[in-house]
XYZ file of C-alpha atoms in Angstrom:
680
model
C 179.957 126.990 64.545
C 176.750 125.873 65.393
C 175.817 124.661 61.809
C 179.572 123.382 61.560
C 179.067 121.182 64.427
C 175.861 119.742 63.243
C 177.311 118.698 59.902
C 179.965 116.716 61.723
C 177.348 114.804 63.707
C 175.403 113.779 60.328
C 178.606 112.733 58.847
C 178.449 109.010 58.162
C 180.741 106.570 60.065
C 182.740 104.469 58.536
C 181.442 100.554 58.193
C 184.414 98.590 56.002
C 182.618 95.494 55.259
C 179.180 97.312 54.148
C 181.526 99.750 52.353
C 183.017 97.290 50.500
C 179.924 95.683 49.277
C 178.277 98.552 48.321
C 181.474 99.511 45.875
C 181.268 95.947 44.440
C 177.201 96.302 43.736
C 176.572 97.218 39.877
C 172.888 97.768 40.661
C 172.026 94.345 39.339
C 170.087 91.755 41.385
C 171.930 88.316 41.512
C 170.082 84.763 42.584
C 171.331 82.666 44.616
C 171.200 78.680 44.049
C 169.003 76.715 46.753
C 169.839 72.969 47.673
C 166.371 70.707 46.987
C 167.801 68.140 49.531
C 168.013 70.741 52.289
C 164.264 71.889 51.741
C 162.904 68.203 51.880
C 164.764 67.979 55.131
C 162.742 71.106 56.422
C 159.474 70.092 54.957
C 159.885 66.528 56.699
C 160.534 68.299 60.020
C 157.659 70.456 59.434
C 155.450 67.511 58.840
C 156.643 65.431 61.823
C 156.232 68.379 64.027
C 152.518 68.552 62.661
C 151.929 65.083 62.965
C 153.017 65.157 66.559
C 150.762 68.118 67.092
C 147.688 66.436 65.524
C 148.496 63.145 67.703
C 148.811 64.978 70.988
C 145.264 66.909 70.401
C 143.648 63.371 69.280
C 144.775 61.926 72.346
C 143.948 65.003 74.344
C 140.103 64.864 72.611
C 139.720 61.275 72.970
C 140.682 61.083 76.814
C 138.355 63.994 77.013
C 135.809 62.278 75.413
C 136.379 59.074 77.744
C 136.228 60.812 80.421
C 133.038 63.264 80.115
C 130.715 61.314 77.739
C 131.731 57.120 77.991
C 132.629 57.380 81.791
C 130.747 60.784 82.455
C 128.182 59.076 84.584
C 130.739 57.196 86.273
C 132.668 60.065 87.867
C 129.813 62.607 88.057
C 128.751 59.523 90.735
C 132.386 60.033 92.363
C 132.126 63.474 92.472
C 128.681 63.309 94.029
C 130.199 60.761 96.401
C 132.708 63.421 97.655
C 129.425 66.312 97.903
C 126.673 63.154 98.848
C 125.979 60.795 101.363
C 123.002 57.862 101.776
C 122.147 55.466 104.146
C 120.597 52.319 103.422
C 116.675 51.757 104.298
C 115.765 48.258 104.833
C 112.733 47.036 103.481
C 109.860 45.378 105.462
C 109.878 41.690 104.441
C 107.088 40.186 103.231
C 104.250 38.711 105.631
C 103.478 34.861 105.650
C 99.861 33.939 105.843
C 98.150 30.667 106.349
C 95.491 29.146 103.941
C 92.726 31.524 105.836
C 94.416 34.725 105.323
C 95.726 34.728 109.061
C 98.895 36.650 109.751
C 101.548 33.785 110.800
C 104.569 36.425 110.496
C 104.668 40.471 109.894
C 106.696 43.042 110.674
C 106.898 45.529 113.637
C 109.497 48.934 113.846
C 112.412 47.993 115.919
C 114.872 50.406 117.162
C 118.613 49.820 116.855
C 121.782 51.949 118.192
C 124.313 52.732 115.054
C 127.589 54.427 115.297
C 128.568 56.604 112.415
C 132.204 56.679 112.253
C 132.841 59.075 109.627
C 131.434 61.518 111.602
C 133.194 61.250 114.912
C 135.904 59.032 117.069
C 134.348 56.348 119.361
C 137.099 56.988 122.175
C 137.272 55.193 125.332
C 135.060 57.492 127.498
C 132.362 57.039 124.908
C 132.981 53.788 123.986
C 132.298 52.692 128.015
C 129.550 55.057 128.094
C 127.536 53.590 125.782
C 128.329 50.045 127.248
C 126.790 50.947 130.263
C 123.767 52.403 128.758
C 123.464 49.162 126.451
C 124.148 47.048 129.378
C 126.684 44.786 127.608
C 130.309 44.703 127.525
C 132.846 46.864 126.154
C 134.310 43.475 124.296
C 131.218 43.176 122.650
C 131.189 46.477 121.301
C 134.725 46.263 119.579
C 133.754 43.152 118.040
C 130.960 44.583 116.098
C 133.321 47.866 115.116
C 135.849 44.815 114.224
C 133.671 43.043 111.933
C 132.506 46.641 110.085
C 136.164 47.647 109.398
C 135.913 47.138 105.790
C 133.118 48.942 105.097
C 133.075 52.589 104.156
C 132.933 55.387 106.609
C 129.685 56.593 105.945
C 127.839 53.283 106.430
C 126.703 52.912 110.270
C 127.935 50.391 112.926
C 125.425 48.608 114.648
C 126.080 48.312 118.242
C 123.009 46.883 119.588
C 119.507 45.795 118.225
C 115.765 45.863 118.979
C 116.532 48.432 122.230
C 113.735 49.358 124.630
C 111.941 52.702 124.478
C 114.043 53.679 127.756
C 116.928 53.147 125.915
C 115.808 55.159 122.795
C 114.505 58.093 124.881
C 117.664 58.388 126.888
C 120.022 58.113 123.903
C 117.584 60.974 121.992
C 117.720 63.320 125.035
C 121.665 63.061 125.262
C 122.173 62.909 121.484
C 124.601 66.478 122.013
C 127.099 64.470 124.366
C 127.014 60.885 122.496
C 128.769 62.321 119.236
C 127.795 60.083 116.194
C 125.561 57.477 117.990
C 122.092 57.558 116.204
C 118.761 55.060 116.192
C 117.716 53.461 113.281
C 114.423 52.509 112.871
C 114.321 48.620 111.159
C 111.230 46.295 110.364
C 111.516 43.235 112.476
C 109.642 39.863 112.510
C 106.974 39.134 114.713
C 105.510 35.415 114.685
C 101.742 35.476 115.893
C 101.570 32.087 116.363
C 104.953 31.700 118.422
C 106.781 28.937 117.736
C 104.120 27.155 115.663
C 105.292 25.631 112.270
C 108.961 27.287 113.293
C 110.787 24.174 111.166
C 108.666 25.581 108.192
C 108.693 29.348 108.523
C 112.392 29.258 109.581
C 114.575 32.563 111.099
C 116.685 35.278 110.206
C 120.290 35.794 111.010
C 123.077 38.255 110.257
C 124.956 37.508 106.708
C 128.089 36.015 107.157
C 131.061 36.266 104.838
C 130.440 33.093 102.889
C 126.816 34.374 102.347
C 127.855 37.813 101.057
C 130.485 36.788 98.864
C 127.944 34.626 96.982
C 125.199 36.873 97.041
C 124.609 39.627 93.766
C 126.541 42.525 94.312
C 124.731 45.387 95.869
C 121.990 43.535 97.544
C 123.522 42.910 100.847
C 125.787 44.521 103.122
C 127.624 43.367 106.281
C 125.419 43.209 109.316
C 122.176 42.734 106.908
C 119.606 40.087 108.182
C 119.056 37.008 105.550
C 116.697 33.771 105.945
C 119.069 31.179 107.511
C 116.204 28.616 107.622
C 112.580 27.074 106.077
C 110.867 29.724 103.861
C 112.664 32.668 105.251
C 115.796 31.100 103.364
C 114.124 29.288 100.782
C 111.744 32.185 99.856
C 114.646 35.173 100.605
C 114.391 36.581 96.850
C 110.585 36.747 97.410
C 110.469 38.178 101.027
C 113.231 40.730 100.877
C 111.956 43.189 99.157
C 114.416 46.444 97.634
C 115.953 48.666 99.826
C 115.766 52.355 99.953
C 117.779 55.267 100.193
C 118.164 58.351 102.085
C 120.467 60.878 100.611
C 122.236 63.798 102.384
C 124.511 66.537 101.326
C 127.727 67.122 102.921
C 130.538 69.641 103.349
C 134.483 68.964 102.670
C 134.521 67.808 106.317
C 131.633 64.764 105.847
C 129.415 66.679 107.894
C 125.567 66.636 106.843
C 124.455 69.740 105.113
C 120.983 69.266 103.732
C 118.628 66.549 103.171
C 118.462 65.228 99.398
C 115.327 63.533 97.722
C 115.569 59.599 98.275
C 114.321 56.459 97.514
C 111.559 54.608 99.512
C 111.990 50.801 100.376
C 109.888 48.525 98.466
C 108.508 45.692 100.889
C 109.123 41.430 99.831
C 106.329 39.756 98.257
C 103.779 38.096 100.896
C 103.385 34.477 100.767
C 100.154 32.827 101.696
C 100.710 29.081 102.754
C 98.442 26.045 102.360
C 99.019 25.109 105.864
C 95.486 25.559 108.391
C 97.079 27.086 111.707
C 94.092 25.617 113.634
C 95.239 21.914 112.397
C 99.223 23.287 112.856
C 97.894 24.285 116.682
C 95.981 20.704 117.312
C 99.277 18.622 116.050
C 102.004 20.737 118.235
C 100.030 21.109 121.624
C 99.583 17.589 122.227
C 102.833 16.473 120.530
C 104.089 19.244 123.403
C 101.712 18.406 126.008
C 102.524 14.400 126.100
C 106.528 15.625 125.301
C 106.732 14.002 122.403
C 109.444 14.325 119.971
C 108.519 13.382 116.378
C 106.354 14.851 113.382
C 102.800 15.326 112.228
C 101.603 15.786 108.440
C 98.421 16.436 107.505
C 97.996 16.459 103.490
C 94.404 17.120 101.076
C 94.365 13.917 99.459
C 92.738 15.669 95.898
C 95.511 17.973 95.422
C 98.317 17.285 97.344
C 98.439 20.547 99.376
C 100.027 20.297 102.979
C 97.921 21.211 105.795
C 100.126 20.701 108.824
C 103.545 20.112 109.386
C 104.959 19.603 112.453
C 108.446 18.903 113.677
C 108.870 18.251 117.563
C 110.370 19.901 119.245
C 109.885 22.766 118.100
C 112.414 25.536 117.311
C 112.121 28.764 119.913
C 112.163 31.498 117.718
C 112.793 34.033 119.721
C 116.140 33.001 120.628
C 117.038 33.447 117.073
C 115.825 37.218 116.955
C 119.000 39.134 116.319
C 121.189 36.379 116.269
C 121.259 33.275 118.353
C 123.896 32.781 121.316
C 126.519 29.972 121.234
C 124.801 29.062 124.880
C 121.159 28.704 123.332
C 122.837 26.983 120.006
C 124.977 24.074 121.990
C 121.563 23.626 123.983
C 119.937 22.788 120.563
C 122.730 20.836 119.886
C 122.902 18.547 123.014
C 119.143 18.313 123.544
C 118.269 14.332 123.127
C 115.074 15.471 121.151
C 116.504 16.701 118.278
C 114.920 20.290 117.845
C 117.183 21.433 115.001
C 116.386 18.459 112.494
C 113.554 18.825 110.521
C 111.922 15.766 110.919
C 109.441 16.090 108.432
C 111.876 15.421 105.609
C 115.430 14.962 107.335
C 113.874 12.253 109.408
C 114.124 8.688 107.965
C 112.837 5.664 109.939
C 111.476 2.455 109.307
C 108.172 2.590 108.304
C 106.851 -0.616 110.359
C 103.383 -1.893 109.921
C 102.548 1.150 107.607
C 104.551 -0.650 105.086
C 102.310 -3.386 104.826
C 99.367 -1.352 103.133
C 102.536 -1.687 100.139
C 102.880 -5.135 100.435
C 98.894 -5.875 100.935
C 98.561 -3.791 97.134
C 101.619 -5.609 95.353
C 100.234 -8.749 96.230
C 96.890 -8.101 94.999
C 98.386 -6.543 91.966
C 100.362 -9.441 91.161
C 98.229 -12.130 91.570
C 99.598 -13.870 94.766
C 96.868 -13.152 97.001
C 93.275 -12.306 96.833
C 90.486 -10.936 98.764
C 89.804 -14.483 100.191
C 93.217 -16.352 100.486
C 93.510 -17.524 104.023
C 96.865 -17.525 105.643
C 97.091 -19.178 109.272
C 99.075 -17.737 112.073
C 99.998 -19.918 114.804
C 102.081 -16.849 116.406
C 105.354 -17.581 114.246
C 106.558 -18.140 111.239
C 109.430 -20.362 110.363
C 111.799 -19.916 107.235
C 114.919 -21.818 106.821
C 116.480 -22.062 110.049
C 114.900 -18.839 111.860
C 111.726 -18.135 113.394
C 110.132 -15.060 112.585
C 107.435 -13.675 115.204
C 104.276 -12.345 115.050
C 103.304 -9.120 117.335
C 100.623 -11.393 118.947
C 102.873 -14.165 120.438
C 99.191 -16.202 120.620
C 98.578 -16.048 116.922
C 95.666 -14.828 114.856
C 94.636 -18.152 113.723
C 93.392 -18.249 109.877
C 93.357 -14.677 108.556
C 92.206 -12.964 105.444
C 93.437 -9.780 104.165
C 90.592 -7.275 105.959
C 91.449 -9.054 109.183
C 95.434 -9.042 108.700
C 95.431 -5.075 107.784
C 92.939 -4.754 110.815
C 95.272 -6.442 113.073
C 98.283 -6.086 111.537
C 98.937 -9.682 111.432
C 103.260 -10.230 110.722
C 102.793 -13.800 109.903
C 100.331 -12.947 106.863
C 102.575 -10.099 105.598
C 105.741 -12.642 105.663
C 104.612 -14.811 103.632
C 102.878 -12.767 101.128
C 106.403 -10.630 100.761
C 108.142 -14.370 100.492
C 105.871 -14.956 97.269
C 106.259 -11.259 95.930
C 110.345 -11.210 96.699
C 112.220 -7.994 97.575
C 112.432 -6.337 94.219
C 108.263 -6.789 93.145
C 107.851 -5.226 96.631
C 110.315 -2.321 95.720
C 108.384 -1.532 92.375
C 105.538 -0.939 94.098
C 106.800 0.840 97.270
C 108.285 3.363 94.743
C 105.305 4.002 92.711
C 103.656 5.267 95.785
C 106.371 7.654 96.294
C 108.524 5.899 98.913
C 112.184 5.817 98.592
C 112.645 9.001 96.548
C 112.472 13.057 97.307
C 108.919 14.828 97.062
C 110.478 17.962 95.804
C 108.647 19.902 98.846
C 109.865 23.376 99.639
C 111.772 22.175 102.379
C 115.550 22.118 102.643
C 117.838 18.975 103.189
C 115.044 16.410 102.102
C 116.043 12.852 102.400
C 114.973 10.425 100.015
C 114.779 7.345 102.644
C 115.573 3.836 101.157
C 113.602 1.165 99.676
C 115.955 -1.887 99.250
C 116.642 -3.953 95.788
C 118.873 -6.805 95.309
C 120.489 -4.948 93.281
C 120.922 -2.349 95.467
C 122.279 -4.337 98.321
C 124.953 -6.137 96.016
C 126.070 -2.440 95.196
C 126.198 -1.285 98.587
C 127.870 -4.104 100.271
C 128.930 -6.372 97.793
C 126.405 -9.343 99.204
C 123.844 -10.985 97.263
C 120.322 -10.340 98.700
C 119.088 -13.074 101.576
C 115.215 -14.321 101.442
C 115.003 -13.762 104.749
C 115.511 -10.085 104.429
C 112.432 -10.054 102.401
C 110.383 -11.183 105.364
C 111.385 -7.976 107.301
C 111.249 -5.844 104.591
C 107.458 -7.267 103.781
C 106.726 -5.918 107.345
C 108.704 -2.232 107.218
C 111.743 -3.455 108.903
C 115.323 -4.365 107.820
C 116.427 -1.739 105.493
C 113.447 0.075 104.673
C 113.462 3.949 105.649
C 111.017 6.376 104.985
C 110.290 10.016 106.028
C 107.245 10.618 107.686
C 106.199 12.885 104.586
C 106.577 10.261 102.224
C 104.464 8.186 104.082
C 101.614 10.553 104.577
C 101.647 10.956 100.625
C 101.716 7.047 100.579
C 98.671 7.071 102.128
C 97.015 10.276 100.122
C 97.516 8.088 97.297
C 95.632 5.462 98.292
C 92.821 7.223 99.782
C 91.985 8.962 96.337
C 92.357 5.968 94.139
C 95.515 5.905 93.193
C 96.940 9.608 92.281
C 100.358 10.711 93.775
C 100.663 14.506 94.100
C 103.589 16.460 94.513
C 103.347 18.406 98.145
C 102.546 21.807 97.854
C 103.372 23.967 100.937
C 102.737 27.801 98.600
C 99.002 28.459 97.841
C 100.202 31.903 96.020
C 102.396 34.510 96.192
C 101.152 38.339 96.387
C 103.064 41.530 95.502
C 102.910 44.477 97.675
C 100.125 45.867 95.546
C 98.014 42.306 96.136
C 98.397 40.983 92.809
C 98.947 37.281 92.847
C 102.269 36.696 91.368
C 102.225 33.085 91.647
C 99.592 30.803 92.246
C 99.180 26.705 93.495
C 98.395 24.183 90.892
C 98.088 20.704 91.971
C 100.835 18.281 90.030
C 100.374 15.037 89.513
C 103.551 12.533 89.910
C 101.829 9.357 88.920
C 98.570 7.642 88.730
C 98.129 3.807 89.257
C 96.008 2.259 86.758
C 93.743 -0.550 86.973
C 93.958 -0.628 90.456
C 90.613 0.809 91.827
C 89.140 -2.857 93.127
C 92.328 -3.760 95.248
C 92.690 0.266 96.303
C 88.774 -0.424 97.536
C 89.764 -3.832 99.396
C 92.818 -2.302 101.088
C 90.807 0.926 101.756
C 88.140 -1.763 103.630
C 91.091 -3.295 105.973
C 91.836 0.289 106.674
C 88.335 1.096 107.808
C 88.541 -1.755 109.922
C 91.805 -1.044 111.839
C 90.197 1.819 113.136
C 86.625 0.846 113.772
C 86.385 -2.678 114.149
C 86.683 -4.923 117.126
C 89.878 -5.705 117.419
C 91.020 -3.219 115.132
C 94.682 -1.656 116.404
C 94.335 1.948 115.557
C 90.936 2.125 117.680
C 91.837 5.362 119.891
C 92.000 7.438 116.175
C 87.762 7.189 115.889
C 85.808 10.184 115.741
C 82.323 8.349 116.430
C 80.799 11.476 118.304
C 81.596 13.437 114.879
C 79.984 10.717 112.705
C 83.246 10.384 110.818
C 84.647 7.187 109.644
C 88.446 7.249 109.940
C 90.671 4.703 108.251
C 93.997 3.941 109.234
C 97.339 1.945 110.129
C 99.511 1.802 113.107
C 103.315 0.587 113.022
C 105.645 -0.154 115.771
C 109.332 0.595 114.170
C 111.894 -1.603 115.889
C 115.031 0.788 116.788
C 117.455 -2.348 117.767
C 117.425 -5.606 118.741
C 118.577 -5.862 122.513
C 118.148 -9.029 123.946
C 118.900 -7.687 127.613
C 116.024 -5.203 127.584
C 113.636 -7.974 126.699
C 112.913 -8.828 130.141
C 112.160 -5.408 131.063
C 108.804 -3.470 131.175
C 108.643 -0.717 128.443
C 108.883 2.256 130.800
C 112.111 0.645 132.232
C 113.879 0.504 128.507
C 116.053 3.123 127.911
C 114.400 6.183 125.761
C 116.911 6.014 122.727
C 116.102 2.292 122.429
C 112.503 2.250 122.530
C 110.458 1.086 119.465
C 109.152 4.150 117.462
C 105.468 4.644 116.983
C 103.237 5.277 113.355
C 100.409 5.892 112.740
C 98.657 6.984 109.119
C 94.947 7.491 108.096
C 92.726 9.020 105.919
C 89.047 10.579 106.316
C 86.302 10.198 105.774
C 86.671 6.641 104.791
C 83.753 6.870 102.286
C 85.100 9.891 100.454
C 87.973 10.892 101.794
C 89.496 14.555 101.937
C 92.491 14.678 104.742
C 95.157 12.195 105.146
C 97.220 12.363 108.330
C 100.722 10.558 109.600
C 101.928 10.673 113.013
C 105.492 9.602 113.908
C 106.065 9.385 117.665
C 110.284 8.862 118.522
C 110.399 5.922 120.519
C 106.909 6.256 121.699
C 106.509 2.439 121.894
C 103.323 2.139 119.983
C 101.413 3.594 117.219
C 97.887 2.803 118.321
C 98.438 4.398 121.841
C 100.981 6.671 121.504
C 100.369 8.261 117.429
C 96.535 7.798 117.137
C 95.545 10.011 119.569
C 97.525 12.658 117.811
C 96.095 12.256 114.577
C 92.490 12.160 116.044
C 93.304 15.575 117.186
C 94.328 16.862 113.647
C 91.464 15.291 112.403
C 88.689 16.516 114.833
C 90.150 20.208 114.229
C 89.746 19.726 110.794
C 86.299 18.707 111.214
C 84.991 21.003 113.387
C 86.625 23.610 111.046
C 84.327 22.504 108.475
C 81.211 22.906 111.002
C 80.852 19.376 111.955
C 79.581 19.441 115.739
C 79.716 16.684 118.460
C 75.983 15.167 119.010
C 73.796 12.261 118.571
C 75.454 10.005 115.433
C 73.550 7.373 114.023
C 75.264 4.644 112.084
C 74.830 1.310 110.565
C 76.527 -1.746 112.266
C 77.447 -4.633 109.807
C 78.095 -7.727 111.267
C 79.690 -6.197 114.334
C 82.304 -4.276 111.859
C 83.306 -1.037 111.188
C 80.328 1.693 111.414
C 79.608 2.987 108.552
C 78.471 7.298 108.244
C 74.894 7.816 108.327
C 74.180 11.153 109.710
C 77.140 14.272 109.515
C 76.831 17.822 110.164
C 76.555 20.678 109.341
C 72.618 19.266 108.593
C 71.906 18.757 105.042
C 75.326 17.803 103.758
C 76.784 14.286 103.255
C 79.639 12.555 101.831
C 79.234 10.700 98.453
C 78.969 6.787 98.991
C 77.204 6.867 102.365
C 75.161 4.114 102.985
C 71.223 3.856 103.839
C 70.406 3.722 107.457
C 69.181 0.215 108.227
C 69.475 0.155 112.038
C 70.183 2.889 114.732
C 72.419 2.841 117.200
C 72.770 5.983 119.548
C 76.122 6.619 121.009
């Protein structure tokens, strides 16, 4: 039974379809025909699929190459920025020194209060507390925060600058209660000579949006201080140095974990100026003591080095530290003495009688006068239907060139100017640098104005009148010069006809003390063949200071044995008949004449030229000459010349010639032998 049952189980089941095929199978293999078109179709599909796969992997590999190799450094920085934060460390600005190496401007550490927005929120409670600590208004703090709204959160917002030690100690002792508040140490400018040379040095201020946009990318950020005026601005690239960076690792929440290696800041280059601060102090102290507005220039005649540059009133630099307030700025704008104007190069004034130096040289060079030419001065000169007055109403009588320069006779130079004509006058004025920019390292320099017939035709559409030439010949009319131009003209006369480009930078030194730039005298023009004529003019200028009737007598340095040569000038501001009968002190300040004095010394072998302008000072001899004398005195005392008994030679009652000078054993070339001794 068991066997039968198993046999039944193994019995094959009926499969009709397969059984039918088996019956047809006769044991021979048969080949079925394939369609070639169908095979091509499948081949193409396989090729397309392979191409897609290859292209996909090519794109993937290319993208990986771009991300990891070509732009790997960029994305590495981005990745690090999520992990690493940095704070910029302000570089100490370069120092500014005078010609003797004395420090004019250096740096000191200052303490600023900053808030790091990324680490905390500045709520109302903390904001009010910080305003109380810093003695300021909440609105001021909010304004500072708004200015930094566009910067990354890890860049701190500066809430206060240069706080005192008490505030620093309080904030440091309460850091746990002042989340996000830190003390930032930055260098701050120190002015060792106070406000001396303020228009030359300039000041710093917070960078504005326009300056930030124009600056090189990555050099500045909001809140940085940059030069706003003077050398601080003009030499910003030399002075600013390179910022350092302090790196720190942060966690995912932005909190500091550890400090990483950073970059130390690189200090800026030092500037050594040609300015002598002893001369600068002498000029500014006397102008300030006399409450004068104007300008003083001292220049080395044989090189063009600028030894003193004073524009009065001075700028109060301490008011600009950390940014000047609107109140102080408006006070300066409204000041009638215009302290914001750099009168050295931005003030343009009629040169008055100082221009007679040009008229005299032009007359000699063109042959319209000689040394012996005599012109009679009755106190006036009639030309056409107009009468031109001399400053001396009683007249000077018969006048030659030397006396005309010494006593500043207007009638003499009216007639010389008439013989020359305006165009020939302008030609010689330009040879001495008048009417053109000097190229000095100061901003917004003005060119002045030396008129010609063609200029008037172009400017006003009118023909030049001969009567206008008379005014121009004595430095009035359309004539305009800057104090610096007049100083360079005087130096050119003193040195024999060489006009130098004025130099303000003696050298530039890198932080290691290596000189990267050195001053070299630059000749602008040399006047040829005029030595004899220049000597004649210098003789007249010497008489103007040392002669009995000279207009510049208050500039004498007889106690030092120094012969000064110079020329005064009184520039009419406006012709107002209603003030003619008043005493000078009763004339409103803004209508008073400007006072000029320009000179050089020693007259025998000039070293230094000094030009002084006193705005509305009335007379050059009384207002400007004493200022020049103070500068010259400081210069020669600095060279070791001391006051003592001085022996001089008197020749026909005229200008003394140097016979003995100090320090003992030294003398200037060209000194005359002593024939007659007089002790002063």
